[in-house]
Short mmCIF file of C-alpha atoms in Angstrom, two decimals:
data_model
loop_
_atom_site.label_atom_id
_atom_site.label_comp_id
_atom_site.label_asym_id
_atom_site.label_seq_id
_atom_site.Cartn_x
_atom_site.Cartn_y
_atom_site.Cartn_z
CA UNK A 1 20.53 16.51 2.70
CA UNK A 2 22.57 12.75 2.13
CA UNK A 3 22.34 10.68 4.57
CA UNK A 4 25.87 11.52 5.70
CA UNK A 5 24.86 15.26 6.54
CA UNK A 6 22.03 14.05 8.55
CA UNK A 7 23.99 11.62 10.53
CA UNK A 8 26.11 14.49 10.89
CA UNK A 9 23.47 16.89 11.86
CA UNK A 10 21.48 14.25 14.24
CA UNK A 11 24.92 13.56 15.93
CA UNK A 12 25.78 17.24 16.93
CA UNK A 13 22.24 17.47 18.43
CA UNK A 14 23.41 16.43 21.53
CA UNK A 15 25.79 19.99 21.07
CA UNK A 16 22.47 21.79 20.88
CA UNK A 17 22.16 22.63 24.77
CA UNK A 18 19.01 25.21 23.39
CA UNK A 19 19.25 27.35 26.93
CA UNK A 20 16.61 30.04 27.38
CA UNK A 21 17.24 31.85 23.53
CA UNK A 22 18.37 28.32 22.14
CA UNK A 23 17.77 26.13 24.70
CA UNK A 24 13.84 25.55 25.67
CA UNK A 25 15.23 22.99 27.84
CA UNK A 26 16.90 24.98 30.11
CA UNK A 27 14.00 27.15 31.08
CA UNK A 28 12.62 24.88 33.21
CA UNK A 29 15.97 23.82 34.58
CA UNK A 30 18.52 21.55 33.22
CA UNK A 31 20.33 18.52 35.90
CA UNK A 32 23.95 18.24 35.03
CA UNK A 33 24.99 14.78 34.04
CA UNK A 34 28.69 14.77 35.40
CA UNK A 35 30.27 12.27 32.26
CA UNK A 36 32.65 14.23 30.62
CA UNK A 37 32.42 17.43 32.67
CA UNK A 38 34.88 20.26 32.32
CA UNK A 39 34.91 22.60 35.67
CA UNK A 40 34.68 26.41 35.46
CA UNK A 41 35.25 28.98 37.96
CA UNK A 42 32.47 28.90 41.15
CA UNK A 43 29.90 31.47 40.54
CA UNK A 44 27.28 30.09 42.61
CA UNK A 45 28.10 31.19 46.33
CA UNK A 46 27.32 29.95 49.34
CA UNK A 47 25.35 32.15 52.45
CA UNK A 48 25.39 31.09 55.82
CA UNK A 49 22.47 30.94 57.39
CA UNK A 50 20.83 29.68 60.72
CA UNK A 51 18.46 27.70 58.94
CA UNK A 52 20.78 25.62 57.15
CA UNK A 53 21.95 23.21 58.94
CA UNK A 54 24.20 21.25 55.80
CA UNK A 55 27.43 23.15 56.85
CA UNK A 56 29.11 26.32 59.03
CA UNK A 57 29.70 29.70 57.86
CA UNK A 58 31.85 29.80 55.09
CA UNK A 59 34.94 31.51 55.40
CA UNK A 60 35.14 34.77 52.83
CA UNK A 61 35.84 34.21 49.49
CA UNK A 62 34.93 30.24 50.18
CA UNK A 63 32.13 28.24 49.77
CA UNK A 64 31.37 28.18 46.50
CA UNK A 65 29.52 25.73 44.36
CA UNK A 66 31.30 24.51 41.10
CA UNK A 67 29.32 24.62 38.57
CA UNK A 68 30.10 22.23 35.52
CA UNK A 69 30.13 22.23 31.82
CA UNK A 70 28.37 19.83 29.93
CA UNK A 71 26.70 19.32 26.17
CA UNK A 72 23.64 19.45 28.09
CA UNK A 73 24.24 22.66 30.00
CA UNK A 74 22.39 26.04 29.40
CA UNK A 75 24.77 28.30 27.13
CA UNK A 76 24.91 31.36 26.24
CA UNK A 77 24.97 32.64 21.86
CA UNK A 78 25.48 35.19 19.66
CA UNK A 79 24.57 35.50 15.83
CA UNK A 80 25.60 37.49 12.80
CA UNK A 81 24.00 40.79 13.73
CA UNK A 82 24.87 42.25 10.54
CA UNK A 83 23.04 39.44 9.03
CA UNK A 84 19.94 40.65 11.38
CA UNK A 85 20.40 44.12 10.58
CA UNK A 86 20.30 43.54 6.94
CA UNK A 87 17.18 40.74 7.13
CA UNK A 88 15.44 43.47 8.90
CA UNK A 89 16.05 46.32 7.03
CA UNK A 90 12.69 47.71 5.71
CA UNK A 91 14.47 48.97 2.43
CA UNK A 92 15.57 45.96 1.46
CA UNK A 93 13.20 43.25 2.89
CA UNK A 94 9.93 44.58 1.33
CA UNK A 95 8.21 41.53 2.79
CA UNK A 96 8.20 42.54 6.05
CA UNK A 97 4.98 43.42 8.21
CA UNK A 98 5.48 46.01 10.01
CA UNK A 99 1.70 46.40 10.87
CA UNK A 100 2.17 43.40 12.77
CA UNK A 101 5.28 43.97 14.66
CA UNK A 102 3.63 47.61 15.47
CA UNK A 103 0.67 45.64 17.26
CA UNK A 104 3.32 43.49 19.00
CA UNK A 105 5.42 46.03 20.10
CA UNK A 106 1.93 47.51 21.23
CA UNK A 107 1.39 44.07 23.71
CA UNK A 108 4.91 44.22 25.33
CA UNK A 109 4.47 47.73 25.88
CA UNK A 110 1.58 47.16 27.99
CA UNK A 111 3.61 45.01 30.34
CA UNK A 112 0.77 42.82 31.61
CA UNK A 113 3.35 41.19 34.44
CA UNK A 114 4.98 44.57 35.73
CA UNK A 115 3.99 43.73 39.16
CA UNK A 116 3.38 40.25 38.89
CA UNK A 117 7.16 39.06 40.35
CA UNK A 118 6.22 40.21 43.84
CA UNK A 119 7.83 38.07 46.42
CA UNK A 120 6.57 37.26 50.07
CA UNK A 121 8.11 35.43 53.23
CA UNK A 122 6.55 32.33 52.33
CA UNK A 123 9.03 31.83 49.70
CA UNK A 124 12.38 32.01 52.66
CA UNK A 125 9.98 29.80 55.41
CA UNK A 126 8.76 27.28 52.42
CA UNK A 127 12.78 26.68 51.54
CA UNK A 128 13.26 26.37 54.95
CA UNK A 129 10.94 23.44 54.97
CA UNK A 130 13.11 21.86 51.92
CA UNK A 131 15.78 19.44 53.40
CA UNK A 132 17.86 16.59 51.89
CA UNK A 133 18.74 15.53 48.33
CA UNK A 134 15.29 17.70 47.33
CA UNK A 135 17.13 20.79 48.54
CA UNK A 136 19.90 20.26 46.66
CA UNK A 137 17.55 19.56 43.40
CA UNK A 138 15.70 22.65 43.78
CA UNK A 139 18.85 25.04 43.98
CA UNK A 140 19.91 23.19 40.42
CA UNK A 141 16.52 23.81 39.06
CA UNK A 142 16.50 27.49 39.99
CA UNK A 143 20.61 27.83 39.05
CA UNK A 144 20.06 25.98 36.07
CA UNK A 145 16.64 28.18 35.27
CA UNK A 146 17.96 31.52 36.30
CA UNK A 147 21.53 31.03 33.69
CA UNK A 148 18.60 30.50 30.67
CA UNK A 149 16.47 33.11 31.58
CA UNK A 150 19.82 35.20 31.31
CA UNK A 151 21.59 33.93 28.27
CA UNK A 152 18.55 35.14 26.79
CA UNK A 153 18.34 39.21 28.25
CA UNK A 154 21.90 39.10 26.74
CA UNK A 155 21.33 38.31 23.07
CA UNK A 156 17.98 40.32 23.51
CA UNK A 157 19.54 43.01 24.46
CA UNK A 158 22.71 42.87 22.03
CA UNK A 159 19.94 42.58 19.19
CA UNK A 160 17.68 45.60 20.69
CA UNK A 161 20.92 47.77 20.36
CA UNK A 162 21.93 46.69 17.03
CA UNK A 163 18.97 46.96 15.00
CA UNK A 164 17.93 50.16 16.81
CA UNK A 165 18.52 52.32 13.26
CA UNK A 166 17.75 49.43 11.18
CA UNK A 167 14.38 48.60 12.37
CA UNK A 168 13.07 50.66 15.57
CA UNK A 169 10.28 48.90 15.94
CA UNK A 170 11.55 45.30 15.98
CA UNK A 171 14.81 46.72 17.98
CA UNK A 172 12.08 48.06 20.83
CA UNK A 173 10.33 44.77 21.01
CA UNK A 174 13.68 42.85 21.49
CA UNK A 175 14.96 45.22 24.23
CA UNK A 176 11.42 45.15 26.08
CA UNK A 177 12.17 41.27 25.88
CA UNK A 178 15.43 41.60 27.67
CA UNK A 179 13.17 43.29 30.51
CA UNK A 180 11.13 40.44 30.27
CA UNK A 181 14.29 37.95 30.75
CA UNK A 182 16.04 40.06 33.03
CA UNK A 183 13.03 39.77 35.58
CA UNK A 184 12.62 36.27 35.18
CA UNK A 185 16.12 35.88 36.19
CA UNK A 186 16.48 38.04 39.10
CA UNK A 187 13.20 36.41 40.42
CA UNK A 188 14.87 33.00 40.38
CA UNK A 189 18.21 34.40 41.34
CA UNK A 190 16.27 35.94 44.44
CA UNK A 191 14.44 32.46 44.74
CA UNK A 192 18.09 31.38 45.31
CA UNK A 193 18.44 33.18 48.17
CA UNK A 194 16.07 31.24 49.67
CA UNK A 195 18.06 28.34 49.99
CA UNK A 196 21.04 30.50 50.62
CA UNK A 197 22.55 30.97 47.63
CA UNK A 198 23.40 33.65 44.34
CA UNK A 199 24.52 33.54 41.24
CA UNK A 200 27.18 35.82 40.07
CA UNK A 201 25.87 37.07 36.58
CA UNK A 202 28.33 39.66 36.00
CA UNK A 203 30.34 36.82 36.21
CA UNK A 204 28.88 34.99 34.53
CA UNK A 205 28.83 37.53 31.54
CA UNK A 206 31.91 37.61 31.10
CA UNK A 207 33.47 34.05 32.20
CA UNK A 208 31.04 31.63 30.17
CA UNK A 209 31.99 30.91 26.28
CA UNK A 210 29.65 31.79 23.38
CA UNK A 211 27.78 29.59 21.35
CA UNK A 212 27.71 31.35 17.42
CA UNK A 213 24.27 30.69 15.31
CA UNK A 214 23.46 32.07 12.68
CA UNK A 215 19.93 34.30 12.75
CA UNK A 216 17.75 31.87 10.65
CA UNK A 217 19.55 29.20 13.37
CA UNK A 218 18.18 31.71 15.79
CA UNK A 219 14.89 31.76 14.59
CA UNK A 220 14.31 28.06 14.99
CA UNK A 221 15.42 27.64 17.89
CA UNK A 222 14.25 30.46 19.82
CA UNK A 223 10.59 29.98 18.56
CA UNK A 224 10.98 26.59 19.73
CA UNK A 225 12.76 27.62 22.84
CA UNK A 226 9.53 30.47 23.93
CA UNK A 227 7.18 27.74 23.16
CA UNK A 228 8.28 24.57 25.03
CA UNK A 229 8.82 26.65 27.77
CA UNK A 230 5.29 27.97 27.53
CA UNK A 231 3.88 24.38 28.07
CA UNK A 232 5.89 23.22 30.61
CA UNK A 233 5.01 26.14 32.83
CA UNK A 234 1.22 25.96 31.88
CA UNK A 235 1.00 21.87 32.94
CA UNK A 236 3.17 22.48 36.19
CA UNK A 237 0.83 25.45 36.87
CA UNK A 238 -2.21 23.65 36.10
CA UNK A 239 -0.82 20.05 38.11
CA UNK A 240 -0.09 21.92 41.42
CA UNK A 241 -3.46 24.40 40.96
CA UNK A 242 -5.47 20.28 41.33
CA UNK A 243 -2.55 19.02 43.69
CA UNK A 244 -1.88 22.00 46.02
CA UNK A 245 0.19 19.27 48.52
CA UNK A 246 2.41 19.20 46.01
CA UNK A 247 3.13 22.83 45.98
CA UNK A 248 6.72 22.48 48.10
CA UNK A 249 7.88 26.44 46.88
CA UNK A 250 5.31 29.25 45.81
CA UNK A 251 7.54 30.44 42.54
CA UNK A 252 5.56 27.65 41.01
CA UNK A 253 2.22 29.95 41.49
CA UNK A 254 3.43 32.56 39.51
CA UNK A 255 3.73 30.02 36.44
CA UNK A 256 0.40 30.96 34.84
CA UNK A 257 1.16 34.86 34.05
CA UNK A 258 5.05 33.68 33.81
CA UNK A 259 4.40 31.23 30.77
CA UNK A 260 2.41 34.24 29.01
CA UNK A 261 5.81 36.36 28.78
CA UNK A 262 6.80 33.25 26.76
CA UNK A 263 4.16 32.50 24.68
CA UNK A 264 4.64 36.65 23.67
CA UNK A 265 8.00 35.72 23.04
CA UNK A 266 7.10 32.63 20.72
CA UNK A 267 4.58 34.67 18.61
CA UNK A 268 7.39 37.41 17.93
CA UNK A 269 9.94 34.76 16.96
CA UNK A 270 6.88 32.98 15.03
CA UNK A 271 6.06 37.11 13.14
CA UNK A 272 10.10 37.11 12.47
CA UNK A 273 10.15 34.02 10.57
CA UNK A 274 7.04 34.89 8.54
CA UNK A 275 8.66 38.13 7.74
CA UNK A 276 11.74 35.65 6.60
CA UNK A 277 9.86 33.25 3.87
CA UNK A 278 13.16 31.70 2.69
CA UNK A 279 13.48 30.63 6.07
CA UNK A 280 10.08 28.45 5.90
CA UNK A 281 9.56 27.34 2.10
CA UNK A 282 11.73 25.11 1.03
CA UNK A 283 13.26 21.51 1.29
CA UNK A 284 16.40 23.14 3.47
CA UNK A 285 13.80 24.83 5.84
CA UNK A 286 12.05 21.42 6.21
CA UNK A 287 15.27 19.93 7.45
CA UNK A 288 16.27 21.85 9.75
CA UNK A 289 12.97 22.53 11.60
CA UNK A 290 12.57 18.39 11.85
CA UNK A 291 16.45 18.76 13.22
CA UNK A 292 16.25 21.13 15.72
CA UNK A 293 12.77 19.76 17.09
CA UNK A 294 14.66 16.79 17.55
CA UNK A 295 17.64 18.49 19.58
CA UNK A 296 15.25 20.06 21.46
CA UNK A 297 13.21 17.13 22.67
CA UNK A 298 15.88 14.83 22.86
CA UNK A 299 17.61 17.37 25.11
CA UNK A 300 14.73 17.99 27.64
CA UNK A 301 13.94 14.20 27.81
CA UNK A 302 17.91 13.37 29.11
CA UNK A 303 17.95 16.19 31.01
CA UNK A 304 14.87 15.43 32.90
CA UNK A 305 15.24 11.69 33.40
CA UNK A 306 18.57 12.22 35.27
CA UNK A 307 16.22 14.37 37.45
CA UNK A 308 13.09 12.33 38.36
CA UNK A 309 13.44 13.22 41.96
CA UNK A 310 12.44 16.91 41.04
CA UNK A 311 9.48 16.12 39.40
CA UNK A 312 8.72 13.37 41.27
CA UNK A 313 8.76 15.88 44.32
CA UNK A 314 5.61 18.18 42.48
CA UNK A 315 3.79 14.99 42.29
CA UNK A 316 4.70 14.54 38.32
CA UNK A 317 5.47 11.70 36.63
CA UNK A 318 8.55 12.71 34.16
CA UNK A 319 8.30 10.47 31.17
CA UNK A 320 4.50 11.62 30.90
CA UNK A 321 5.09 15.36 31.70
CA UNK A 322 7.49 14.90 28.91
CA UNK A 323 5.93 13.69 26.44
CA UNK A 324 2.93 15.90 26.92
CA UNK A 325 4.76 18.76 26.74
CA UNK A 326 6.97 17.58 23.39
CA UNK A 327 3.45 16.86 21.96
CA UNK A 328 1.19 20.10 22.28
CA UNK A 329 4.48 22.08 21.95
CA UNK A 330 5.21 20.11 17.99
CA UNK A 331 1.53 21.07 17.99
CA UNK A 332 1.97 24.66 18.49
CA UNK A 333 5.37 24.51 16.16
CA UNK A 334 3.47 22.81 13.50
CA UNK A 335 1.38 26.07 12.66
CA UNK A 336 4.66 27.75 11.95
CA UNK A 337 7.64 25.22 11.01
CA UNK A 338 7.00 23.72 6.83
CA UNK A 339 7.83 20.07 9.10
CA UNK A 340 7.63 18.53 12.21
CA UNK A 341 8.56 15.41 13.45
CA UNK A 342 5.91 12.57 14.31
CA UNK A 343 6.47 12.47 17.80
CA UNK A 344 2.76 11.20 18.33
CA UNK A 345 4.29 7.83 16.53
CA UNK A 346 5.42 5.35 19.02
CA UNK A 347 8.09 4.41 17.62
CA UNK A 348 9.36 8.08 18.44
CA UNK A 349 8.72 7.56 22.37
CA UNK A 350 10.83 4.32 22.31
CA UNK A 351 13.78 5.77 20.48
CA UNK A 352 13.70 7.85 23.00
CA UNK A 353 13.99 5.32 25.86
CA UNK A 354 16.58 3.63 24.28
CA UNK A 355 18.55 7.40 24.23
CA UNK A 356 17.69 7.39 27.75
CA UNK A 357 19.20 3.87 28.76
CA UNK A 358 22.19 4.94 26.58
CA UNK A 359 22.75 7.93 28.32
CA UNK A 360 22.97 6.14 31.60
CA UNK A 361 26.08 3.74 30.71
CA UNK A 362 27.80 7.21 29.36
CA UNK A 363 27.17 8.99 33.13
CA UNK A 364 28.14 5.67 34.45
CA UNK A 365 31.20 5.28 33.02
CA UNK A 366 32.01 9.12 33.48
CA UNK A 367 31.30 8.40 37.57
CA UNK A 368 33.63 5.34 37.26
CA UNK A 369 37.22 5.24 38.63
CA UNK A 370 38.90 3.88 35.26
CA UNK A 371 41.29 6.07 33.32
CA UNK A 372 40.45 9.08 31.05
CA UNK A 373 41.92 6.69 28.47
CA UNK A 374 39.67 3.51 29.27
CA UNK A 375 36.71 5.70 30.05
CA UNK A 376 37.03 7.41 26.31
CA UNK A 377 36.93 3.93 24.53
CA UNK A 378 33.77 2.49 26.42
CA UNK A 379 32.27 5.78 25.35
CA UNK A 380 32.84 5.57 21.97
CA UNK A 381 30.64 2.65 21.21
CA UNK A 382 28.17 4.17 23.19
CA UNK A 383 28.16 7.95 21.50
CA UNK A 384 27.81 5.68 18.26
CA UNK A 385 24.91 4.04 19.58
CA UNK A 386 23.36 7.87 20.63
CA UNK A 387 24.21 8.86 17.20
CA UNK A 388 22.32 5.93 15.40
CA UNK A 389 19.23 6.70 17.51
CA UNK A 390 19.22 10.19 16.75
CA UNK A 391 19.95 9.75 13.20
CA UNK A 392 16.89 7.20 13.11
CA UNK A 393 14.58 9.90 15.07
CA UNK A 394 15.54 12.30 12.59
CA UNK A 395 15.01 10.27 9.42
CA UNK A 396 11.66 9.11 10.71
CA UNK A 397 8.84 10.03 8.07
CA UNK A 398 7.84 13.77 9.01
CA UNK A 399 4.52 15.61 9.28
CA UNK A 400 4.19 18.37 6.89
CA UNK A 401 2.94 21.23 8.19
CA UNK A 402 3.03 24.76 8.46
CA UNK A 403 0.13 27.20 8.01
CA UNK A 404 2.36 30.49 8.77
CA UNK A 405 -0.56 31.54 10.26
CA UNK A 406 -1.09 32.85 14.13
CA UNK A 407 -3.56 30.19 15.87
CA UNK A 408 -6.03 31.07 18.95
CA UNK A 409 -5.73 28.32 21.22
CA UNK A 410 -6.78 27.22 24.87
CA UNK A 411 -4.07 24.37 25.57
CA UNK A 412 -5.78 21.60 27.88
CA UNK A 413 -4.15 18.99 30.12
CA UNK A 414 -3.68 15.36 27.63
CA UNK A 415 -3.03 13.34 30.26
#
């Protein structure tokens, strides 16, 4: 790759908003940084409710919350299936194990959380308790957590239909995915209820654009995407099972069996791309594992430093949940992805403070009252400045890695 293709590339990570399927980010919640933001249609609505005392009855068909576009905002994507269909095709990929995806397909069946996502009252009277600009956070996190959990049953499910004659067995596992995704959303959907509101996901199905990847794209990301969301789950789990006085809402309790679903998912993603060498053994693969890594964890780092309050609230401390979780998760990736990038280097931590500080100005001049025109030419310096930093994150010297083998591990609290 010249240097011009990897400015390139490090420049449209920002575009890489990797919700649930390609945005790990977005499965723990993304904030929405309102710079640039481009409405769409309400689909989260409103309930009245005697317990809220923020505002009256809305009148029908009122009382919606607009939810806004952004580069950082959980999106929904589709691939090349006939790309998939062919990759998996057991005629002509002779390198696929199916052994392995049989004993997969074997663990989803089993369904370890089938009755896990069992709600109680506590979940309505602990809302209640929620007031102020918490409240608010919370009904982003679980808006913002339920549309990733979503995007992904949809391209789960479009890929267990389409590779149904292609490849049974990997069709089954994606469609018993989708079940897995579809849960996870309706439980934080119903979590919204709580604080008296719902998404609209057949809506949402239909109103919110496509992002196209293509499957090796899909691969990367995805692993990545099953993964981080695996550790971020496990530490907030593990912090509120030490802290209980942090624990403000009981869907965090159901974290430890939740992050399992994921780390299934992750090992699937991890079998496809060993079934897909070409995907993991050469200079090309090398570059664009180190680049989406990067898109990833630069994503999750904005998005959560525009929403210290949240953690903050659960008794975290964001920077450090962060970075914990960007480690062990490159830790994890490294046993599967030819590079990684050195984000145990400190040089990697401050590039990403000086992203964070950037990031800042841009929402500041997006809040301020200047001109579109006036407000597009103090961001151009500063998307340069985003740009230089990511390009220098990305050309950072790598770790080479990648044992394309699965790993047993116990992951343990670092900090």
């Amino acid at each position: 790759m010249t240097a011009a293709a990897a400015a390139a590339a490090a420049a449209a990570a920002m575009e890489l908003a990797v919700a649930k399927s390609i945005n790990p980010i977005a499965k723990f919640g993304r904030s929405t940084p309102k710079a640039g933001c481009g409405a769409m249609r309400p689909l989260l609505r409103a309930r009245a409710s005697a317990a809220t005392a923020e505002a009256a009855p809305p009148a029908r068909g009122k009382g919606k919350k607009e939810i806004k576009e952004t580069l950082l905002t959980p999106r929904f994507y589709t691939t090349d299936f006939e790309e998939m269909e062919q990759l998996f095709n057991k005629e002509i990929n002779q390198s696929l194990n199916q052994s392995e995806f049989d004993a997969l397909l074997n663990e989803f069946k089993t369904d370890y959380n089938q009755t896990h996502f069992v709600r109680s009252s506590e979940f309505k009277e602990a809302a209640d308790k929620i007031q102020g600009p918490l409240r608010q956070i919370f009904v982003e996190f679980l808006e913002r957590s339920c549309t990733a959990e979503f995007s992904g049953f949809l391209l789960y499910k479009e890929l267990g239909r389409r590779l149904k004659k292609t490849n049974p067995v990997v069709a089954e596992i994606f469609s018993l995915m989708s079940r897995d995704e579809a849960r996870h959303a309706g439980f934080l959907n119903k979590g919204l209820s709580d604080f008296n509101f719902a998404l609209d996901l057949g809506f949402l199905t239909k109103a919110r654009k496509y992002t196209f990847f293509k499957p090796k794209f899909i691969f990367y990301a995805t692993y990545l995407s099953e993964k981080i969301g695996y550790w971020r789950y496990i530490t907030i789990y593990r912090h509120l099972k030490e802290n209980p006085k942090y624990q403000l809402y009981p869907i965090f309790k159901y974290f430890e069996n939740w992050c399992q679903d994921e780390n299934r998912h992750g090992d699937f993603f991890s079998a496809l791309l060993k079934a897909q060498p070409q995907f993991l053994n050469d200079w090309k693969a090398k570059l664009w594992s180190r680049f989406f890594c990067l898109s990833v964890y630069v994503t999750m780092y904005l998005n959560d430093c525009q929403r210290t309050a949240f953690y903050e609230g659960i008794g975290l401390n964001t920077k450090e949940f962060d970075m914990h979780v960007i480690i062990e998760t490159n830790r994890t990736t490294a046993r599967i992805f030819p590079a990684v990038l050195d984000v145990e280097n400190p040089e990697f931590k401050r590039k990403l403070e000086r992203m964070v500080e950037i990031n800042k100005k841009l929402i500041a001049v997006g809040e301020s009252d200047e001109n579109s025109v006036v407000k597009n030419l103090k961001r151009i310096p500063l998307a340069a400045a985003l740009a230089s930093e990511l390009l220098a994150a990305y050309l950072m010297p790598p770790v080479e890695s990648g044992s394309v083998d699965f790993a047993e591990f116990e992951p343990q609290l670092v900090y």
